[in-house]
Structure formats: C-alpha cells, structure tokens
CSV table of C-alpha atoms in Angstrom, one decimal:
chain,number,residue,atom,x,y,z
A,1,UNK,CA,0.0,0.0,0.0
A,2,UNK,CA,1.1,3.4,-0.6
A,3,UNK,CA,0.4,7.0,0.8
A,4,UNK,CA,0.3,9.2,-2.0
A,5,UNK,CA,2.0,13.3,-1.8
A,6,UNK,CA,0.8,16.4,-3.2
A,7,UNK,CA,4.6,16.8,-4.6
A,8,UNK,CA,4.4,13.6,-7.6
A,9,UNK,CA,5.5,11.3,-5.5
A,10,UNK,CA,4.4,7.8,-3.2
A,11,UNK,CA,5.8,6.7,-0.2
A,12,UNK,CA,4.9,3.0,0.8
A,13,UNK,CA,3.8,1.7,4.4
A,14,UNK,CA,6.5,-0.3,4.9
A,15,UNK,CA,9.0,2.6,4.4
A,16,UNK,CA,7.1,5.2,6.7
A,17,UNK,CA,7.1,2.3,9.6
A,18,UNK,CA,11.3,2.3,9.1
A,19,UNK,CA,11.2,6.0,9.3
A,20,UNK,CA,9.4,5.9,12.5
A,21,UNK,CA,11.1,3.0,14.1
A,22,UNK,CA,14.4,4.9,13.1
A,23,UNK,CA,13.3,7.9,14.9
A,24,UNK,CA,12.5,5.8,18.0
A,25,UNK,CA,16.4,4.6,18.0
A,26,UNK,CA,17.7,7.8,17.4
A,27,UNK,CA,15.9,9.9,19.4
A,28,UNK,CA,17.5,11.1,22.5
A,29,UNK,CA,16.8,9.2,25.7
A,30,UNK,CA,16.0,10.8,29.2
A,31,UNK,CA,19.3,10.2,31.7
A,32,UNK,CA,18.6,7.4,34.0
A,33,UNK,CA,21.8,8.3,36.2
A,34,UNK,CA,20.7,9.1,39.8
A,35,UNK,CA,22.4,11.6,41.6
A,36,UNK,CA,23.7,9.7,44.6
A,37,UNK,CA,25.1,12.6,46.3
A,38,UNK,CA,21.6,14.4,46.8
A,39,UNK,CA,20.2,11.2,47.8
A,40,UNK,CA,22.1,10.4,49.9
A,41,UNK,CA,22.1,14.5,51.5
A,42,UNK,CA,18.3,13.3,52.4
A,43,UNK,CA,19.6,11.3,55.3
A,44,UNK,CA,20.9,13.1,58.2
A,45,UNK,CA,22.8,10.5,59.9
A,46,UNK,CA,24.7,9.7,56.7
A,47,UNK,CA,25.8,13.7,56.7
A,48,UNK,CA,29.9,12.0,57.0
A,49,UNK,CA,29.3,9.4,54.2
A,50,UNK,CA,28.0,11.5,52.0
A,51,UNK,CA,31.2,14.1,52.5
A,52,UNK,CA,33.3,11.4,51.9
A,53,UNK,CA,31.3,10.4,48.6
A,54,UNK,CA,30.6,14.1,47.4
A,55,UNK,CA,34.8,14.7,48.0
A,56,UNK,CA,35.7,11.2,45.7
A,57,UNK,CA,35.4,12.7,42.2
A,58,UNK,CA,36.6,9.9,39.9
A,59,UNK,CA,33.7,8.0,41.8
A,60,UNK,CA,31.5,10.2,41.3
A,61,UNK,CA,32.1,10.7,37.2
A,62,UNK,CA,32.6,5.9,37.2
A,63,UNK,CA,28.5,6.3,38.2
A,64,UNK,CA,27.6,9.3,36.0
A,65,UNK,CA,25.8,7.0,33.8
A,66,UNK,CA,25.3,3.7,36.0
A,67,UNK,CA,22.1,3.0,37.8
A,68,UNK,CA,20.7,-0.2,39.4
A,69,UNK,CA,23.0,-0.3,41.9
A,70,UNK,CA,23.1,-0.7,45.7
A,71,UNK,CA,24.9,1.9,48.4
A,72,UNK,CA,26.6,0.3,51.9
A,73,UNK,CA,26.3,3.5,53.2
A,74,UNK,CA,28.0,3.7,57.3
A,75,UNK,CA,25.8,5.9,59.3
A,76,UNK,CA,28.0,8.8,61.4
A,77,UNK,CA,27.9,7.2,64.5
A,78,UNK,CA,30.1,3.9,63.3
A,79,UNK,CA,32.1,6.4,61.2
A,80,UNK,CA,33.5,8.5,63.7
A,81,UNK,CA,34.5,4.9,65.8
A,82,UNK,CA,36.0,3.7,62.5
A,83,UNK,CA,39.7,4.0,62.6
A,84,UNK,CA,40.4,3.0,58.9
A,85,UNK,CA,40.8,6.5,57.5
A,86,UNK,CA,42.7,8.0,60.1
A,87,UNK,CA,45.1,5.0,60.5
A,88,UNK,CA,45.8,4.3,56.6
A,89,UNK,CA,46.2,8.3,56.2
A,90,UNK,CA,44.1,7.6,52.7
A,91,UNK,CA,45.3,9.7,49.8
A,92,UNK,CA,41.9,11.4,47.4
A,93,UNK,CA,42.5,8.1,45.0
A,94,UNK,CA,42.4,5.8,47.6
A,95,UNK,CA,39.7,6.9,49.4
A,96,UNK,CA,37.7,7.1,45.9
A,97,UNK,CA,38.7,3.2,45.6
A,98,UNK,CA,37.7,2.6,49.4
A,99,UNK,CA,34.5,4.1,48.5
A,100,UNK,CA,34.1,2.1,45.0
A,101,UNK,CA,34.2,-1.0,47.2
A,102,UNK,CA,30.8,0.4,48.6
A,103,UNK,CA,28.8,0.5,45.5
A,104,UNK,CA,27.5,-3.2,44.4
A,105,UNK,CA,26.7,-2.9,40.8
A,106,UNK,CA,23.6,-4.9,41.2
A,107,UNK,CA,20.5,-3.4,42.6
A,108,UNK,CA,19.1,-5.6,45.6
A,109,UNK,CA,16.0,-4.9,47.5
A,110,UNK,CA,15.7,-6.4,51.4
A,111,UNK,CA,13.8,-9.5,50.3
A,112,UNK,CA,16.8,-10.2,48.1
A,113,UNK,CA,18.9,-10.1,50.9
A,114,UNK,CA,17.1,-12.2,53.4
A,115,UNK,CA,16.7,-14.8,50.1
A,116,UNK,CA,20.5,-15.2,50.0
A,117,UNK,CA,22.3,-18.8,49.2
A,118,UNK,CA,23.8,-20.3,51.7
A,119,UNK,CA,26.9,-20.3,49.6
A,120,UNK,CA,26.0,-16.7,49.5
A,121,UNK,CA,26.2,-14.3,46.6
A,122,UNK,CA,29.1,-12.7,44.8
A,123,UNK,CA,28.6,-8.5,43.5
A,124,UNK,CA,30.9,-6.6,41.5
A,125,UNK,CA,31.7,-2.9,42.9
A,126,UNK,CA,33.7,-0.4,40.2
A,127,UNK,CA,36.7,-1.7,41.7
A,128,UNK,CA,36.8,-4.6,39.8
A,129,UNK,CA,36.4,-1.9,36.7
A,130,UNK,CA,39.4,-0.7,37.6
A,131,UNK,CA,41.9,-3.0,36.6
A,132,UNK,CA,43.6,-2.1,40.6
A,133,UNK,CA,42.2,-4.9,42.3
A,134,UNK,CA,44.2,-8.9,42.0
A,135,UNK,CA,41.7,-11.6,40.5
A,136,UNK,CA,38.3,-10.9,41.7
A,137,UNK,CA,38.8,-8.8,45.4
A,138,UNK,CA,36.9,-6.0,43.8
A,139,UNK,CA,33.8,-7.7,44.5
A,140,UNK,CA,32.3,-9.0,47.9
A,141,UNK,CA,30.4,-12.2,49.1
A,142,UNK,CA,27.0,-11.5,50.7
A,143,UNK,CA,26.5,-13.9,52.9
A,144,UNK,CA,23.0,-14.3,55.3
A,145,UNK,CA,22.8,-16.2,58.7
A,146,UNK,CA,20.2,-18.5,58.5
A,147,UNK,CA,19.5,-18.6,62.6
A,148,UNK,CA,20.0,-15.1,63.4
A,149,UNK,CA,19.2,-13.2,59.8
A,150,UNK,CA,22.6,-11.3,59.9
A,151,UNK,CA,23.9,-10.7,56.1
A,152,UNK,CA,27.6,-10.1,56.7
A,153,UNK,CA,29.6,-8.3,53.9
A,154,UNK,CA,33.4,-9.3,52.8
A,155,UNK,CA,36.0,-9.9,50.2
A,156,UNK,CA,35.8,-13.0,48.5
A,157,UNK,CA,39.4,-13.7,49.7
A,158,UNK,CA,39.9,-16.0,52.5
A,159,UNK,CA,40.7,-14.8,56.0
A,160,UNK,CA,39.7,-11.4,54.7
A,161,UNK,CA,39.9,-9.2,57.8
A,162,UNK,CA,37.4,-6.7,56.4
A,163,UNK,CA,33.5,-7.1,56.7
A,164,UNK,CA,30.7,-5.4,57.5
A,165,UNK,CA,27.1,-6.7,59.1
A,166,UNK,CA,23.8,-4.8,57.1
A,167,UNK,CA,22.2,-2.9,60.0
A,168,UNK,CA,18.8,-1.9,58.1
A,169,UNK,CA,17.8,-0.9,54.6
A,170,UNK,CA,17.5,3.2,54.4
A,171,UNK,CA,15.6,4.2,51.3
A,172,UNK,CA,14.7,2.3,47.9
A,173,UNK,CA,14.2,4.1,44.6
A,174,UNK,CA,12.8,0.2,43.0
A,175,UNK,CA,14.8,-1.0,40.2
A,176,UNK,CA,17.2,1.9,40.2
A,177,UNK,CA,18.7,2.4,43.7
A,178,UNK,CA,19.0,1.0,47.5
A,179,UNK,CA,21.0,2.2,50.1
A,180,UNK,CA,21.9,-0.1,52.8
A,181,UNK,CA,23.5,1.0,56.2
A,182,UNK,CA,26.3,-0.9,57.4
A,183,UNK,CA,28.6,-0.9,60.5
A,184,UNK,CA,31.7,0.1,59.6
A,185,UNK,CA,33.9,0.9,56.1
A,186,UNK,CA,34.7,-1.9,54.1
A,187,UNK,CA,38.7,-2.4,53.2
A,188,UNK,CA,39.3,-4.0,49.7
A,189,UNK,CA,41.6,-7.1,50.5
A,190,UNK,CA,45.5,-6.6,49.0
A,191,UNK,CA,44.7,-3.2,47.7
A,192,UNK,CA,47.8,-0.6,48.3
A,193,UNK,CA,46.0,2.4,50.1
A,194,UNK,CA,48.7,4.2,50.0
A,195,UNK,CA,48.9,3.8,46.0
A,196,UNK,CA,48.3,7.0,44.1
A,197,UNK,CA,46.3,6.4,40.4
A,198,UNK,CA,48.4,8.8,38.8
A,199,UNK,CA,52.1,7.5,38.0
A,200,UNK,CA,55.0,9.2,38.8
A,201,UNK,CA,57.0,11.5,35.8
A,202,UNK,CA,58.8,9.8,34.3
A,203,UNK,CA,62.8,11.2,33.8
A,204,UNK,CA,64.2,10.3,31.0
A,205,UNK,CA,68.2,11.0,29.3
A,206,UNK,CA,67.3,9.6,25.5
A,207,UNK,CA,70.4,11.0,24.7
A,208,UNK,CA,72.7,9.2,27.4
A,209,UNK,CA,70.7,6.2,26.7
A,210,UNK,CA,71.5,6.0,23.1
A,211,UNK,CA,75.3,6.8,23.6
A,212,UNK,CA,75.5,4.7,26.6
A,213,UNK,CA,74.2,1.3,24.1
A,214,UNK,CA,77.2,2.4,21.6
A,215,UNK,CA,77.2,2.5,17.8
A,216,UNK,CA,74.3,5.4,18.2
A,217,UNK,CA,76.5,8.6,18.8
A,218,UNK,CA,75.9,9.9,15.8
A,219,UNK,CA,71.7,9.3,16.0
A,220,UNK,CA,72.1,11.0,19.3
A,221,UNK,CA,73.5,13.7,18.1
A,222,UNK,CA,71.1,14.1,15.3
A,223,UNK,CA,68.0,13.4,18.0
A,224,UNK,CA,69.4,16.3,19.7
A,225,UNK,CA,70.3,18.8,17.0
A,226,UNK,CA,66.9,18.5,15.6
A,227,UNK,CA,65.0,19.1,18.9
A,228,UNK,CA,63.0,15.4,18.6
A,229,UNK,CA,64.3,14.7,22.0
A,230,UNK,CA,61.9,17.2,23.7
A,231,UNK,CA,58.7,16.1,21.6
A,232,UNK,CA,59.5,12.5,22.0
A,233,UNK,CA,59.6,13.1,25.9
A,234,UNK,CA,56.5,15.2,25.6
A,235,UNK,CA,54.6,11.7,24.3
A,236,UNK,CA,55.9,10.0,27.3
A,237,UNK,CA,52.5,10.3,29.1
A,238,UNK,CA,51.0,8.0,26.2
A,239,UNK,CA,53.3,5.1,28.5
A,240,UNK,CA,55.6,3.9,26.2
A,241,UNK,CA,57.7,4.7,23.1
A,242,UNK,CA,59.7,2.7,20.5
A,243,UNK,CA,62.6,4.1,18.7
A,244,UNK,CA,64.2,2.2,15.8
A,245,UNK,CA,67.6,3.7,14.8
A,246,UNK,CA,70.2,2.6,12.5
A,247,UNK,CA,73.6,1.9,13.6
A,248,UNK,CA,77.0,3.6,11.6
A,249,UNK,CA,79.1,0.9,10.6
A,250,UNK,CA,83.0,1.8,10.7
A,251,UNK,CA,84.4,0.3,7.4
C-alpha cells in the first residue's frame, strides 16, 4: 500500500514504519543516572558518608551513567568509631577506591537479601572496573545467617579481615537504587592504600641512553640537533615509546 503526496511522489507503508522505528532509535533518551550525592544528602545521619562520597570525584564521574546499583552506606555514629581513614592516612585516589568498594553494581531490594544462598552471593563494585584490584577482590560475598538473619559483607578472599554486618535498609528508589547502612567501612583485600592512580614523571636522558648502548653517537647527536628529543619526551604520558635507529658501521 502506498500514501500518496501532493509533490508527484508515493511513499509505501512499509518505508514510513522504518522512518518511524528509526526515529524511536535515534531519538535522544532521558538520563537514567541518579544523583547519589543528593540522595544520599536526604539522610541526616549519613551527613559523614555522604562528604566522603561528594569529596571522591573519579567515583563520582565511574557512576555518572550507572544506575541499578546498591549503596553500603555507614551511618556517622560507626564512622566516627571507625579508625580506617585515620590509620591508613588515605590519599583522594584511595579513598575514591575505598568508596568504590561500597557500590555493588547490582540493585538488591531487602527480600533479596534475606533470600540469599547459603553459599552466598558474589557483587561486583567499580573496583573490579578498575583493573587495581588482584583476580576478583573488587567484588564482595553476601552472605545471610540463616538462625540469626545477619547478612555479613566481605572480600571473597579467604581470611579477609574486612567485613561489615547490614544494620537496616534506608531508602529504595525500586529498580534503580538501595542504600543499605552498614557498621563500619569496608577495606578492599590486598589493595595498596597508599597507591596514588596517577604515576609518577617519568625522567628520562634519551640521549645518554643511546650513547651509553654504543654505535648510536651519531643518532644522538642528530636526536638532539633536531630538537626530537623534547617532543619524543613530551609523548611520554602515552606510557611507552619505540625508537628504531640505524647503527653507523665503521668500514
């Protein structure tokens, strides 16, 4: 069937029902990010958490565009007894990995807590996106007692000292957000606190280098005549360079 035009020329069914489900793809879509910052602001006794989370910027842009996710938020009275920050001295990155560790990327209402396994459950936090944390310690085990109802939070390592008990579930926004309160931070296993994610600058003598290897005096000399020296370390912050060079045979 086709829909005929004023302008002398037909335009059949099939191809106006592409042109509409095209615009349905490419239209633009409303932001389902949640603002976890102002949600969070709505609780009073999470005033200290919230701080914390509103000061961690790189965790703040890793969620930018997440949602369905699930907060272990420590309410400010087991904050102010928790020793973690002032002990471990936590640099800004560090603290923004502590806090990733506090973010399961899973959305998980109370009923799905008190349904736990018995083997329990494992949840990946941004940590694990991160590439910082050994096999899979940037995810924690949930884990519910069945005679007392506790759900205890840890590392999936064994022996990990870190773990935290679910005190009560504070607000739900369904399918998109929960924040849980727990008793105390939560301390990746094996991850270096005092690690900074920006690496140190790297000082470099290409020059030196090249003369120290021998046969390449005369490609240093040309490296440094021309001035590529200083644009070649100018690219060091791209992590690694190659340089192929030819030697001078003596004949």
């Amino acid at each position: 069937m086709r829909s005929s035009s004023h302008n002398g020329f037909s335009i059949t069914q099939n191809a106006l029902q592409l042109i509409y489900l095209f615009c349905l793809v490419t239209a633009p879509r409303a932001s389902t990010a949640v603002n976890f910052t102002a949600l969070l602001s709505t609780v009073p006794d999470l005033s200290q958490f919230t701080a914390l989370l509103a000061s961690a910027t790189p965790l703040a842009a890793d969620l930018s565009d997440r949602s369905s996710l699930s907060i272990l938020a420590v309410p400010n009275a087991y904050l102010a007894a928790d020793d973690h920050l002032a002990r471990h001295h936590l640099s800004p990155s560090a603290l923004a990995d502590v806090l990733r560790y506090h973010v399961l990327l899973q959305f998980l209402s109370w009923s799905d807590l008190r349904a736990l396994p018995p083997a329990g459950k494992l949840v990946t936090t941004p940590l694990q996106t991160t590439g910082r944390a050994t096999d899979n310690f940037g995810s924690v085990n949930l884990t519910r007692d069945p005679q007392s109802g506790l759900v205890s939070i840890r590392s999936p390592a064994p022996y990990s000292p870190s773990n935290v008990t679910v005190l009560s579930l504070v607000k739900t926004l369904p399918y998109n957000v929960t924040i849980f309160a727990v008793n105390s931070l939560l301390i990746p296993y094996g991850l270096d606190l005092m690690a900074s994610e920006t690496r140190p600058n790297v000082v470099l003598n290409i020059t030196k280098a090249l003369i120290d290897g021998h046969n390449f005096n005369v490609a240093a000399s040309m490296l440094a005549a021309s001035g590529v020296v200083q644009v070649v370390l100018l690219s060091l912050n791209l992590n690694a360079i190659s340089l192929f060079l030819v030697t001078m045979l003596l004949m």
